[in-house]
């Protein structure tokens, strides 16, 4: 799950909450009362349906909040995500305080092998750099291999450097691709 917890208060304005949600890029935020207890969830959909930026979060949040206890088994957490059609949900401790947010992405990372997760993280960084899926990454025991079309040696170095920024990747290399066949002169 994701920590530390970023939450909004029930008396925050929709405008304040929208800034936090946009800055984080998350699907939802827990809404807390004055005692730091979970009272609702604020989703991007709630914000889009809000009447104005000066409304309070409590006027537009989703209640009751669907959450899971911090002792819940992974299967229970994933079932709640799917049955309620949620992208994320708060994880709550015995004292009623939010201890984390669990998302579908968290579930997918758990289902992947560590090398698959590293490859996905590296592809995400490379896709952000190129703006498109130009390169493919495979990882075996922490060693990444990048393949695809590169404009020049500079792009190869950039791809390797970006891939090495992923925590857990030990090395990054460019895959050897066969040279294009050259037709003999006629």
JSON list of C-alpha atoms in Angstrom, two decimals:
[
{"chain": "A", "resi": 1, "resn": "UNK", "atom": "CA", "xyz": [0.00, 0.00, 0.00]},
{"chain": "A", "resi": 2, "resn": "UNK", "atom": "CA", "xyz": [0.99, 3.60, -0.41]},
{"chain": "A", "resi": 3, "resn": "UNK", "atom": "CA", "xyz": [2.39, 5.57, 2.49]},
{"chain": "A", "resi": 4, "resn": "UNK", "atom": "CA", "xyz": [2.68, 8.18, 3.88]},
{"chain": "A", "resi": 5, "resn": "UNK", "atom": "CA", "xyz": [-0.98, 9.01, 3.90]},
{"chain": "A", "resi": 6, "resn": "UNK", "atom": "CA", "xyz": [-2.07, 12.10, 2.06]},
{"chain": "A", "resi": 7, "resn": "UNK", "atom": "CA", "xyz": [-5.60, 12.97, 3.13]},
{"chain": "A", "resi": 8, "resn": "UNK", "atom": "CA", "xyz": [-8.00, 15.89, 3.09]},
{"chain": "A", "resi": 9, "resn": "UNK", "atom": "CA", "xyz": [-10.21, 17.20, 5.85]},
{"chain": "A", "resi": 10, "resn": "UNK", "atom": "CA", "xyz": [-13.98, 17.28, 5.67]},
{"chain": "A", "resi": 11, "resn": "UNK", "atom": "CA", "xyz": [-13.96, 21.08, 5.93]},
{"chain": "A", "resi": 12, "resn": "UNK", "atom": "CA", "xyz": [-11.36, 21.66, 3.17]},
{"chain": "A", "resi": 13, "resn": "UNK", "atom": "CA", "xyz": [-12.67, 23.26, 0.01]},
{"chain": "A", "resi": 14, "resn": "UNK", "atom": "CA", "xyz": [-13.18, 21.32, -3.19]},
{"chain": "A", "resi": 15, "resn": "UNK", "atom": "CA", "xyz": [-10.57, 23.62, -4.79]},
{"chain": "A", "resi": 16, "resn": "UNK", "atom": "CA", "xyz": [-7.95, 22.73, -2.17]},
{"chain": "A", "resi": 17, "resn": "UNK", "atom": "CA", "xyz": [-8.69, 19.01, -2.49]},
{"chain": "A", "resi": 18, "resn": "UNK", "atom": "CA", "xyz": [-8.62, 19.14, -6.29]},
{"chain": "A", "resi": 19, "resn": "UNK", "atom": "CA", "xyz": [-5.11, 20.59, -6.17]},
{"chain": "A", "resi": 20, "resn": "UNK", "atom": "CA", "xyz": [-3.92, 17.80, -3.87]},
{"chain": "A", "resi": 21, "resn": "UNK", "atom": "CA", "xyz": [-5.51, 15.06, -5.98]},
{"chain": "A", "resi": 22, "resn": "UNK", "atom": "CA", "xyz": [-4.15, 16.50, -9.23]},
{"chain": "A", "resi": 23, "resn": "UNK", "atom": "CA", "xyz": [-0.67, 16.93, -7.76]},
{"chain": "A", "resi": 24, "resn": "UNK", "atom": "CA", "xyz": [-0.56, 13.32, -6.56]},
{"chain": "A", "resi": 25, "resn": "UNK", "atom": "CA", "xyz": [-2.20, 11.82, -9.64]},
{"chain": "A", "resi": 26, "resn": "UNK", "atom": "CA", "xyz": [-4.13, 9.41, -7.42]},
{"chain": "A", "resi": 27, "resn": "UNK", "atom": "CA", "xyz": [-7.67, 8.17, -7.95]},
{"chain": "A", "resi": 28, "resn": "UNK", "atom": "CA", "xyz": [-8.96, 9.00, -4.48]},
{"chain": "A", "resi": 29, "resn": "UNK", "atom": "CA", "xyz": [-8.09, 10.54, -1.13]},
{"chain": "A", "resi": 30, "resn": "UNK", "atom": "CA", "xyz": [-9.31, 9.59, 2.33]},
{"chain": "A", "resi": 31, "resn": "UNK", "atom": "CA", "xyz": [-11.39, 12.26, 4.06]},
{"chain": "A", "resi": 32, "resn": "UNK", "atom": "CA", "xyz": [-10.72, 12.70, 7.78]},
{"chain": "A", "resi": 33, "resn": "UNK", "atom": "CA", "xyz": [-12.67, 14.35, 10.57]},
{"chain": "A", "resi": 34, "resn": "UNK", "atom": "CA", "xyz": [-11.16, 16.53, 13.31]},
{"chain": "A", "resi": 35, "resn": "UNK", "atom": "CA", "xyz": [-10.05, 13.38, 15.19]},
{"chain": "A", "resi": 36, "resn": "UNK", "atom": "CA", "xyz": [-8.23, 12.02, 12.13]},
{"chain": "A", "resi": 37, "resn": "UNK", "atom": "CA", "xyz": [-10.83, 9.28, 11.65]},
{"chain": "A", "resi": 38, "resn": "UNK", "atom": "CA", "xyz": [-11.99, 8.15, 8.22]},
{"chain": "A", "resi": 39, "resn": "UNK", "atom": "CA", "xyz": [-15.42, 9.56, 7.33]},
{"chain": "A", "resi": 40, "resn": "UNK", "atom": "CA", "xyz": [-15.40, 9.36, 3.54]},
{"chain": "A", "resi": 41, "resn": "UNK", "atom": "CA", "xyz": [-13.42, 9.15, 0.34]},
{"chain": "A", "resi": 42, "resn": "UNK", "atom": "CA", "xyz": [-12.98, 11.90, -2.22]},
{"chain": "A", "resi": 43, "resn": "UNK", "atom": "CA", "xyz": [-12.65, 10.66, -5.79]},
{"chain": "A", "resi": 44, "resn": "UNK", "atom": "CA", "xyz": [-11.88, 12.50, -8.99]},
{"chain": "A", "resi": 45, "resn": "UNK", "atom": "CA", "xyz": [-15.50, 11.76, -9.98]},
{"chain": "A", "resi": 46, "resn": "UNK", "atom": "CA", "xyz": [-16.75, 13.49, -6.82]},
{"chain": "A", "resi": 47, "resn": "UNK", "atom": "CA", "xyz": [-14.70, 16.55, -7.75]},
{"chain": "A", "resi": 48, "resn": "UNK", "atom": "CA", "xyz": [-16.02, 16.60, -11.31]},
{"chain": "A", "resi": 49, "resn": "UNK", "atom": "CA", "xyz": [-19.60, 16.48, -10.01]},
{"chain": "A", "resi": 50, "resn": "UNK", "atom": "CA", "xyz": [-19.00, 19.23, -7.42]},
{"chain": "A", "resi": 51, "resn": "UNK", "atom": "CA", "xyz": [-20.99, 22.42, -7.81]},
{"chain": "A", "resi": 52, "resn": "UNK", "atom": "CA", "xyz": [-18.08, 24.77, -7.24]},
{"chain": "A", "resi": 53, "resn": "UNK", "atom": "CA", "xyz": [-14.56, 25.08, -5.93]},
{"chain": "A", "resi": 54, "resn": "UNK", "atom": "CA", "xyz": [-15.76, 26.76, -2.73]},
{"chain": "A", "resi": 55, "resn": "UNK", "atom": "CA", "xyz": [-17.93, 23.81, -1.67]},
{"chain": "A", "resi": 56, "resn": "UNK", "atom": "CA", "xyz": [-16.60, 21.76, 1.23]},
{"chain": "A", "resi": 57, "resn": "UNK", "atom": "CA", "xyz": [-15.24, 18.27, 0.75]},
{"chain": "A", "resi": 58, "resn": "UNK", "atom": "CA", "xyz": [-17.93, 16.90, 3.08]},
{"chain": "A", "resi": 59, "resn": "UNK", "atom": "CA", "xyz": [-20.60, 18.14, 0.65]},
{"chain": "A", "resi": 60, "resn": "UNK", "atom": "CA", "xyz": [-19.24, 16.12, -2.28]},
{"chain": "A", "resi": 61, "resn": "UNK", "atom": "CA", "xyz": [-17.33, 13.13, -0.82]},
{"chain": "A", "resi": 62, "resn": "UNK", "atom": "CA", "xyz": [-18.43, 9.53, -1.16]},
{"chain": "A", "resi": 63, "resn": "UNK", "atom": "CA", "xyz": [-19.87, 8.10, 2.05]},
{"chain": "A", "resi": 64, "resn": "UNK", "atom": "CA", "xyz": [-19.75, 5.68, 3.64]},
{"chain": "A", "resi": 65, "resn": "UNK", "atom": "CA", "xyz": [-16.14, 5.03, 2.81]},
{"chain": "A", "resi": 66, "resn": "UNK", "atom": "CA", "xyz": [-15.35, 1.53, 1.59]},
{"chain": "A", "resi": 67, "resn": "UNK", "atom": "CA", "xyz": [-12.20, 0.55, 3.44]},
{"chain": "A", "resi": 68, "resn": "UNK", "atom": "CA", "xyz": [-10.36, -2.52, 4.68]},
{"chain": "A", "resi": 69, "resn": "UNK", "atom": "CA", "xyz": [-8.75, -3.24, 8.03]},
{"chain": "A", "resi": 70, "resn": "UNK", "atom": "CA", "xyz": [-4.96, -3.39, 8.10]},
{"chain": "A", "resi": 71, "resn": "UNK", "atom": "CA", "xyz": [-5.31, -7.06, 9.09]},
{"chain": "A", "resi": 72, "resn": "UNK", "atom": "CA", "xyz": [-7.25, -8.00, 5.93]},
{"chain": "A", "resi": 73, "resn": "UNK", "atom": "CA", "xyz": [-5.94, -10.76, 3.69]},
{"chain": "A", "resi": 74, "resn": "UNK", "atom": "CA", "xyz": [-4.88, -9.75, 0.19]},
{"chain": "A", "resi": 75, "resn": "UNK", "atom": "CA", "xyz": [-7.77, -11.74, -1.34]},
{"chain": "A", "resi": 76, "resn": "UNK", "atom": "CA", "xyz": [-10.29, -9.73, 0.73]},
{"chain": "A", "resi": 77, "resn": "UNK", "atom": "CA", "xyz": [-8.72, -6.42, -0.30]},
{"chain": "A", "resi": 78, "resn": "UNK", "atom": "CA", "xyz": [-8.77, -7.34, -3.99]},
{"chain": "A", "resi": 79, "resn": "UNK", "atom": "CA", "xyz": [-12.37, -8.58, -3.72]},
{"chain": "A", "resi": 80, "resn": "UNK", "atom": "CA", "xyz": [-13.47, -5.23, -2.27]},
{"chain": "A", "resi": 81, "resn": "UNK", "atom": "CA", "xyz": [-11.72, -3.34, -5.05]},
{"chain": "A", "resi": 82, "resn": "UNK", "atom": "CA", "xyz": [-13.43, -5.40, -7.73]},
{"chain": "A", "resi": 83, "resn": "UNK", "atom": "CA", "xyz": [-16.92, -5.79, -6.21]},
{"chain": "A", "resi": 84, "resn": "UNK", "atom": "CA", "xyz": [-17.19, -2.06, -5.47]},
{"chain": "A", "resi": 85, "resn": "UNK", "atom": "CA", "xyz": [-15.59, -1.01, -8.77]},
{"chain": "A", "resi": 86, "resn": "UNK", "atom": "CA", "xyz": [-12.92, 1.00, -6.97]},
{"chain": "A", "resi": 87, "resn": "UNK", "atom": "CA", "xyz": [-9.46, 1.99, -8.15]},
{"chain": "A", "resi": 88, "resn": "UNK", "atom": "CA", "xyz": [-8.18, 2.40, -4.58]},
{"chain": "A", "resi": 89, "resn": "UNK", "atom": "CA", "xyz": [-9.38, 2.20, -1.00]},
{"chain": "A", "resi": 90, "resn": "UNK", "atom": "CA", "xyz": [-8.19, 3.25, 2.45]},
{"chain": "A", "resi": 91, "resn": "UNK", "atom": "CA", "xyz": [-6.58, 0.76, 4.81]},
{"chain": "A", "resi": 92, "resn": "UNK", "atom": "CA", "xyz": [-7.64, 1.44, 8.41]},
{"chain": "A", "resi": 93, "resn": "UNK", "atom": "CA", "xyz": [-5.96, 0.46, 11.67]},
{"chain": "A", "resi": 94, "resn": "UNK", "atom": "CA", "xyz": [-7.78, -0.80, 14.78]},
{"chain": "A", "resi": 95, "resn": "UNK", "atom": "CA", "xyz": [-8.00, 2.77, 16.09]},
{"chain": "A", "resi": 96, "resn": "UNK", "atom": "CA", "xyz": [-9.97, 3.90, 13.01]},
{"chain": "A", "resi": 97, "resn": "UNK", "atom": "CA", "xyz": [-7.09, 5.89, 11.56]},
{"chain": "A", "resi": 98, "resn": "UNK", "atom": "CA", "xyz": [-6.01, 5.48, 7.96]},
{"chain": "A", "resi": 99, "resn": "UNK", "atom": "CA", "xyz": [-2.64, 3.73, 7.71]},
{"chain": "A", "resi": 100, "resn": "UNK", "atom": "CA", "xyz": [-2.40, 3.48, 3.92]},
{"chain": "A", "resi": 101, "resn": "UNK", "atom": "CA", "xyz": [-4.13, 3.47, 0.56]},
{"chain": "A", "resi": 102, "resn": "UNK", "atom": "CA", "xyz": [-4.25, 0.26, -1.48]},
{"chain": "A", "resi": 103, "resn": "UNK", "atom": "CA", "xyz": [-4.74, 0.52, -5.25]},
{"chain": "A", "resi": 104, "resn": "UNK", "atom": "CA", "xyz": [-5.27, -1.82, -8.17]},
{"chain": "A", "resi": 105, "resn": "UNK", "atom": "CA", "xyz": [-1.69, -1.00, -9.15]},
{"chain": "A", "resi": 106, "resn": "UNK", "atom": "CA", "xyz": [-0.52, -2.26, -5.75]},
{"chain": "A", "resi": 107, "resn": "UNK", "atom": "CA", "xyz": [-2.41, -5.51, -6.38]},
{"chain": "A", "resi": 108, "resn": "UNK", "atom": "CA", "xyz": [-0.83, -5.94, -9.80]},
{"chain": "A", "resi": 109, "resn": "UNK", "atom": "CA", "xyz": [2.67, -5.35, -8.41]},
{"chain": "A", "resi": 110, "resn": "UNK", "atom": "CA", "xyz": [2.07, -8.08, -5.82]},
{"chain": "A", "resi": 111, "resn": "UNK", "atom": "CA", "xyz": [0.97, -10.51, -8.54]},
{"chain": "A", "resi": 112, "resn": "UNK", "atom": "CA", "xyz": [4.05, -9.85, -10.69]},
{"chain": "A", "resi": 113, "resn": "UNK", "atom": "CA", "xyz": [7.44, -11.38, -10.11]},
{"chain": "A", "resi": 114, "resn": "UNK", "atom": "CA", "xyz": [10.01, -8.86, -8.87]},
{"chain": "A", "resi": 115, "resn": "UNK", "atom": "CA", "xyz": [11.68, -8.82, -12.30]},
{"chain": "A", "resi": 116, "resn": "UNK", "atom": "CA", "xyz": [8.33, -8.21, -14.04]},
{"chain": "A", "resi": 117, "resn": "UNK", "atom": "CA", "xyz": [7.63, -5.32, -11.67]},
{"chain": "A", "resi": 118, "resn": "UNK", "atom": "CA", "xyz": [11.07, -3.82, -12.33]},
{"chain": "A", "resi": 119, "resn": "UNK", "atom": "CA", "xyz": [10.54, -4.13, -16.09]},
{"chain": "A", "resi": 120, "resn": "UNK", "atom": "CA", "xyz": [7.14, -2.42, -15.81]},
{"chain": "A", "resi": 121, "resn": "UNK", "atom": "CA", "xyz": [8.66, 0.43, -13.78]},
{"chain": "A", "resi": 122, "resn": "UNK", "atom": "CA", "xyz": [11.47, 0.84, -16.32]},
{"chain": "A", "resi": 123, "resn": "UNK", "atom": "CA", "xyz": [9.04, 0.82, -19.27]},
{"chain": "A", "resi": 124, "resn": "UNK", "atom": "CA", "xyz": [6.96, 3.48, -17.53]},
{"chain": "A", "resi": 125, "resn": "UNK", "atom": "CA", "xyz": [9.99, 5.76, -17.12]},
{"chain": "A", "resi": 126, "resn": "UNK", "atom": "CA", "xyz": [11.09, 5.22, -20.72]},
{"chain": "A", "resi": 127, "resn": "UNK", "atom": "CA", "xyz": [7.54, 5.80, -22.02]},
{"chain": "A", "resi": 128, "resn": "UNK", "atom": "CA", "xyz": [7.39, 9.06, -20.09]},
{"chain": "A", "resi": 129, "resn": "UNK", "atom": "CA", "xyz": [10.67, 10.13, -21.67]},
{"chain": "A", "resi": 130, "resn": "UNK", "atom": "CA", "xyz": [9.69, 9.25, -25.25]},
{"chain": "A", "resi": 131, "resn": "UNK", "atom": "CA", "xyz": [5.99, 10.04, -24.97]},
{"chain": "A", "resi": 132, "resn": "UNK", "atom": "CA", "xyz": [5.24, 6.69, -26.61]},
{"chain": "A", "resi": 133, "resn": "UNK", "atom": "CA", "xyz": [6.10, 3.02, -26.25]},
{"chain": "A", "resi": 134, "resn": "UNK", "atom": "CA", "xyz": [9.26, 2.90, -28.38]},
{"chain": "A", "resi": 135, "resn": "UNK", "atom": "CA", "xyz": [11.41, 0.60, -26.30]},
{"chain": "A", "resi": 136, "resn": "UNK", "atom": "CA", "xyz": [10.89, -2.74, -24.60]},
{"chain": "A", "resi": 137, "resn": "UNK", "atom": "CA", "xyz": [12.54, -3.78, -21.34]},
{"chain": "A", "resi": 138, "resn": "UNK", "atom": "CA", "xyz": [13.12, -7.26, -19.96]},
{"chain": "A", "resi": 139, "resn": "UNK", "atom": "CA", "xyz": [14.67, -7.90, -16.57]},
{"chain": "A", "resi": 140, "resn": "UNK", "atom": "CA", "xyz": [16.33, -11.11, -15.37]},
{"chain": "A", "resi": 141, "resn": "UNK", "atom": "CA", "xyz": [17.60, -11.18, -11.78]},
{"chain": "A", "resi": 142, "resn": "UNK", "atom": "CA", "xyz": [17.79, -7.37, -11.72]},
{"chain": "A", "resi": 143, "resn": "UNK", "atom": "CA", "xyz": [19.69, -7.04, -15.02]},
{"chain": "A", "resi": 144, "resn": "UNK", "atom": "CA", "xyz": [17.69, -5.03, -17.58]},
{"chain": "A", "resi": 145, "resn": "UNK", "atom": "CA", "xyz": [17.93, -5.35, -21.35]},
{"chain": "A", "resi": 146, "resn": "UNK", "atom": "CA", "xyz": [16.43, -2.61, -23.51]},
{"chain": "A", "resi": 147, "resn": "UNK", "atom": "CA", "xyz": [15.42, -3.24, -27.11]},
{"chain": "A", "resi": 148, "resn": "UNK", "atom": "CA", "xyz": [13.83, -1.18, -29.85]},
{"chain": "A", "resi": 149, "resn": "UNK", "atom": "CA", "xyz": [14.80, 1.50, -32.32]},
{"chain": "A", "resi": 150, "resn": "UNK", "atom": "CA", "xyz": [17.24, 4.18, -31.21]},
{"chain": "A", "resi": 151, "resn": "UNK", "atom": "CA", "xyz": [17.95, 7.34, -33.18]},
{"chain": "A", "resi": 152, "resn": "UNK", "atom": "CA", "xyz": [21.61, 7.45, -32.11]},
{"chain": "A", "resi": 153, "resn": "UNK", "atom": "CA", "xyz": [24.12, 6.54, -29.43]},
{"chain": "A", "resi": 154, "resn": "UNK", "atom": "CA", "xyz": [22.88, 9.39, -27.24]},
{"chain": "A", "resi": 155, "resn": "UNK", "atom": "CA", "xyz": [19.42, 7.82, -27.05]},
{"chain": "A", "resi": 156, "resn": "UNK", "atom": "CA", "xyz": [20.96, 4.47, -26.10]},
{"chain": "A", "resi": 157, "resn": "UNK", "atom": "CA", "xyz": [22.86, 6.10, -23.23]},
{"chain": "A", "resi": 158, "resn": "UNK", "atom": "CA", "xyz": [19.77, 7.98, -22.06]},
{"chain": "A", "resi": 159, "resn": "UNK", "atom": "CA", "xyz": [17.66, 4.81, -22.12]},
{"chain": "A", "resi": 160, "resn": "UNK", "atom": "CA", "xyz": [20.27, 2.93, -20.08]},
{"chain": "A", "resi": 161, "resn": "UNK", "atom": "CA", "xyz": [20.66, 5.78, -17.58]},
{"chain": "A", "resi": 162, "resn": "UNK", "atom": "CA", "xyz": [16.89, 6.14, -17.10]},
{"chain": "A", "resi": 163, "resn": "UNK", "atom": "CA", "xyz": [16.49, 2.38, -16.65]},
{"chain": "A", "resi": 164, "resn": "UNK", "atom": "CA", "xyz": [19.22, 2.30, -14.00]},
{"chain": "A", "resi": 165, "resn": "UNK", "atom": "CA", "xyz": [17.22, 4.85, -11.95]},
{"chain": "A", "resi": 166, "resn": "UNK", "atom": "CA", "xyz": [14.66, 2.14, -11.13]},
{"chain": "A", "resi": 167, "resn": "UNK", "atom": "CA", "xyz": [15.38, 0.87, -7.61]},
{"chain": "A", "resi": 168, "resn": "UNK", "atom": "CA", "xyz": [16.27, -2.82, -7.86]},
{"chain": "A", "resi": 169, "resn": "UNK", "atom": "CA", "xyz": [17.74, -2.72, -11.36]},
{"chain": "A", "resi": 170, "resn": "UNK", "atom": "CA", "xyz": [21.44, -3.56, -11.10]},
{"chain": "A", "resi": 171, "resn": "UNK", "atom": "CA", "xyz": [22.54, -3.13, -14.71]},
{"chain": "A", "resi": 172, "resn": "UNK", "atom": "CA", "xyz": [21.06, -1.87, -17.96]},
{"chain": "A", "resi": 173, "resn": "UNK", "atom": "CA", "xyz": [22.24, -2.82, -21.43]},
{"chain": "A", "resi": 174, "resn": "UNK", "atom": "CA", "xyz": [21.00, -2.44, -24.99]},
{"chain": "A", "resi": 175, "resn": "UNK", "atom": "CA", "xyz": [20.01, -5.67, -26.73]},
{"chain": "A", "resi": 176, "resn": "UNK", "atom": "CA", "xyz": [22.19, -6.71, -29.61]},
{"chain": "A", "resi": 177, "resn": "UNK", "atom": "CA", "xyz": [20.11, -6.44, -32.73]},
{"chain": "A", "resi": 178, "resn": "UNK", "atom": "CA", "xyz": [21.29, -7.97, -35.97]},
{"chain": "A", "resi": 179, "resn": "UNK", "atom": "CA", "xyz": [22.53, -5.50, -38.56]},
{"chain": "A", "resi": 180, "resn": "UNK", "atom": "CA", "xyz": [20.32, -5.01, -41.57]},
{"chain": "A", "resi": 181, "resn": "UNK", "atom": "CA", "xyz": [21.26, -7.25, -44.47]},
{"chain": "A", "resi": 182, "resn": "UNK", "atom": "CA", "xyz": [23.11, -5.37, -47.17]},
{"chain": "A", "resi": 183, "resn": "UNK", "atom": "CA", "xyz": [22.46, -6.51, -50.71]},
{"chain": "A", "resi": 184, "resn": "UNK", "atom": "CA", "xyz": [25.60, -7.17, -52.71]},
{"chain": "A", "resi": 185, "resn": "UNK", "atom": "CA", "xyz": [26.26, -4.70, -55.53]},
{"chain": "A", "resi": 186, "resn": "UNK", "atom": "CA", "xyz": [24.87, -5.82, -58.92]}
]
